[in-house]
C-alpha positions as a printed Julia matrix, in Angstrom:
244×3 Matrix{Float64}:
  19.52  197.79  186.67
  17.08  195.04  187.58
  13.77  194.25  185.89
  10.19  194.31  187.17
  10.84  196.71  190.02
   9.23  200.12  189.28
   7.53  198.57  186.24
   5.53  196.13  188.4
   3.03  198.79  189.51
   2.28  199.68  185.87
   2.55  196.24  184.28
  -1.19  195.54  184.09
  -1.96  198.91  182.53
   0.78  198.47  179.92
  -0.35  194.95  178.99
  -4.09  195.5   178.86
  -4.26  193.96  175.38
  -3.04  190.51  176.48
  -5.79  187.91  175.8
  -5.5   186.04  179.11
  -8.75  184.14  178.55
  -7.39  182.84  175.25
  -4.28  181.56  177.04
  -6.47  179.81  179.61
  -8.6   178.29  176.82
  -5.44  177.02  175.11
  -4.21  175.37  178.31
  -7.54  173.72  178.99
  -7.66  172.34  175.45
  -4.23  170.79  176.06
  -5.43  169.28  179.35
  -8.33  167.68  177.5
  -6.08  166.41  174.7
  -3.64  164.73  177.1
  -6.38  163.43  179.4
  -6.31  162.64  183.09
  -7.03  164.85  186.08
  -5.71  168.42  186.06
  -6.49  170.16  189.32
  -3.29  171.59  190.86
  -1.32  173.86  188.51
   1.99  175.71  188.66
   2.1   179.17  187.1
   5.84  179.65  186.58
   7.05  183.26  186.19
   3.5   184.28  187.13
   4.14  188.03  187.19
   1.22  190.02  188.57
  -0.95  186.91  188.62
  -3.66  187.86  186.11
  -3.56  184.46  184.43
  -3.21  182.76  187.81
  -6.45  184.41  188.92
  -8.18  183.41  185.69
  -7.27  179.76  186.23
  -8.51  179.9   189.85
 -11.84  181.28  188.65
 -12.05  178.26  186.32
 -11.84  175.9   189.28
  -8.12  175.06  189.54
  -5.79  175.27  192.53
  -2.73  177.37  191.79
   0.85  177.85  192.87
   2.37  181.05  191.51
   6.15  181.38  191.34
   8.09  184.49  190.36
  11.52  185.93  191.11
  10.22  189.5   191.5
   8.92  190.48  194.94
   7.29  193.57  193.42
   5.34  191.53  190.89
   4.24  189.05  193.56
   2.99  191.91  195.74
   0.74  192.98  192.88
  -0.4   189.37  192.41
  -1.19  188.88  196.08
  -3.28  192.06  196.21
  -5.15  191.02  193.07
  -5.96  187.57  194.46
  -7.2   188.67  197.89
 -10.81  187.7   197.15
 -10.07  184.44  195.33
 -10.96  181.05  196.79
  -8.99  178.95  197.08
  -6.24  181.55  197.3
  -3.13  180.78  195.24
   0.1   179.92  197.04
   2.68  182.55  196.1
   6.4   181.64  196.15
   9.31  183.98  195.45
  11.85  181.78  193.69
  14.17  181.9   190.71
  12.94  179.46  188.09
  16.24  177.56  188.13
  15.83  177.0   191.87
  12.21  175.83  191.71
  11.35  173.92  194.88
   7.77  172.84  195.59
   6.23  170.91  198.46
   4.96  168.14  196.17
   3.91  167.51  192.59
   1.49  169.42  190.37
  -0.66  168.14  187.53
   0.65  170.7   185.07
   3.08  173.59  184.87
   2.74  176.5   182.48
   4.89  179.56  181.79
   3.36  182.36  179.76
   4.22  185.61  178.0
   7.96  185.21  177.36
   8.73  183.91  180.85
  11.04  181.28  179.36
  12.81  183.9   177.26
  13.97  185.58  180.47
  15.89  182.4   181.37
  19.33  181.91  179.86
  20.18  178.68  178.0
  22.48  177.79  180.91
  19.52  177.72  183.33
  17.09  175.7   181.19
  18.62  172.22  181.81
  18.22  172.63  185.58
  14.71  174.01  185.19
  13.65  171.1   182.96
  15.12  168.72  185.54
  13.13  170.38  188.33
   9.96  170.35  186.25
  10.39  166.61  185.86
  10.66  166.35  189.66
   7.6   168.47  190.41
   5.18  167.58  187.58
   3.41  164.28  188.24
   3.92  161.31  185.89
   1.73  161.85  182.86
   1.38  165.54  183.71
   1.89  168.4   181.3
   4.34  171.24  180.75
   3.29  174.16  178.54
   5.27  177.3   177.8
   5.63  179.9   175.09
   8.65  181.63  173.61
   9.08  184.27  170.96
  10.48  182.84  167.72
  14.16  183.55  166.98
  13.28  185.4   163.77
  10.81  187.62  165.63
  13.37  188.61  168.24
  16.05  189.34  165.67
  13.64  191.59  163.77
  13.38  193.85  166.85
  17.04  194.91  166.77
  17.27  198.7   166.99
  13.52  199.24  167.39
  12.32  201.99  169.74
   8.96  201.79  171.51
   6.89  204.44  173.28
   3.9   203.9   175.57
   2.29  207.06  176.92
  -0.42  207.19  179.58
  -1.82  210.11  181.57
   0.57  209.57  184.48
   3.28  207.49  182.81
   5.67  207.65  179.88
   7.5   204.42  179.1
  10.34  204.4   176.55
  12.44  201.43  175.57
  14.87  200.32  172.88
  15.58  196.76  171.79
  19.16  195.82  170.91
  20.4   192.42  169.76
  23.36  191.08  171.74
  24.95  188.68  169.26
  27.37  187.17  171.77
  24.65  186.25  174.26
  22.01  185.66  171.57
  19.65  187.88  173.49
  17.55  190.98  173.09
  18.37  193.69  175.64
  15.72  196.28  176.44
  16.87  199.49  178.04
  13.73  200.94  179.58
  13.02  204.38  181.07
   9.85  205.1   183.04
   8.67  208.63  183.83
   5.96  208.7   186.51
   3.99  211.86  187.25
   4.24  213.11  190.83
   2.2   216.3   191.07
   3.78  218.86  188.76
   6.99  216.82  188.45
   8.03  213.55  186.84
  10.11  210.86  188.54
  12.43  208.88  186.3
  13.45  205.26  186.89
  15.12  202.68  184.71
  15.12  198.95  184.14
  17.03  196.56  181.92
  15.34  193.47  180.54
  17.23  190.64  178.83
  15.31  188.04  176.83
  17.24  185.11  175.37
  16.68  183.58  171.97
  15.78  179.89  172.26
  15.87  177.67  169.21
  12.88  175.28  169.15
  15.08  172.25  168.47
  17.24  173.0   171.51
  14.09  173.17  173.65
  12.94  169.82  172.27
  16.28  168.21  173.04
  16.43  169.64  176.56
  12.97  168.32  177.43
  13.65  164.92  175.85
  16.82  164.52  177.94
  14.66  164.76  181.06
  12.27  162.1   179.82
   9.46  164.3   178.52
   7.67  162.93  175.48
   5.0   163.97  172.97
   6.94  167.23  172.65
   5.21  169.63  170.28
   6.13  173.1   169.03
   3.06  174.96  167.81
   2.5   178.27  166.06
  -1.3   178.35  166.35
  -1.72  179.56  169.94
  -2.67  182.99  171.3
  -0.68  185.89  169.82
   0.89  183.64  167.19
   0.76  186.62  164.83
   3.32  188.31  167.12
   5.85  185.5   166.76
   4.74  183.48  169.79
   5.44  179.73  169.71
   4.0   177.24  172.2
   5.85  174.18  173.46
   3.92  171.33  175.08
   5.43  168.19  176.6
   4.16  165.27  178.68
   6.12  164.14  181.7
   7.25  160.51  181.48
   5.34  157.88  183.46
   8.27  156.77  185.65
   8.35  157.77  189.32
């Protein structure tokens, strides 16, 4: 089973409590702290583009990248009235390939947790290529302790036309949380069932620091005071080195 197929159409309804404006405020505070011009941004693993749209409304130019065609279709429909319209690219994060550099790249809401430790070195290398010298990388991950606490937990989300059930299981060998998810969508008097499997990898903060430092990033910070910190969310910020 793949992820973010049938779920894409319901993603926004199921995540209505996400404080997107708080994420945007956090990013802008980091832009101000680092200094310099921040105009063109990369939204990596952009999903349905809600945060992308928020950043456009704040005056930025955006490139949205995601590996899910279904999620990008939702994003494109959502952004139809935005100006300037974001550029949407369907790419795996480890194969990131832009037309030039951006001033900053951010990845929100567990996007990095969907990438295995084997992929991160190549991604960090590509971020160094496509973030301008002195530019900024910001991403969040769930803390290892938070993920491990989910082992065996069962979650239910019920809406008028949707029932979503999923169970979280810790895969010790892969150091990952595996979510087996079932969606039941109402179709008249019947319900249509579909399934997805989501795998989120546990990333130790020190390993993230080391991976970024190997690519020349500096001023690397791991913070626990960003949006949704009470739900185990950590934020990593790093400045791209000044060498061309």
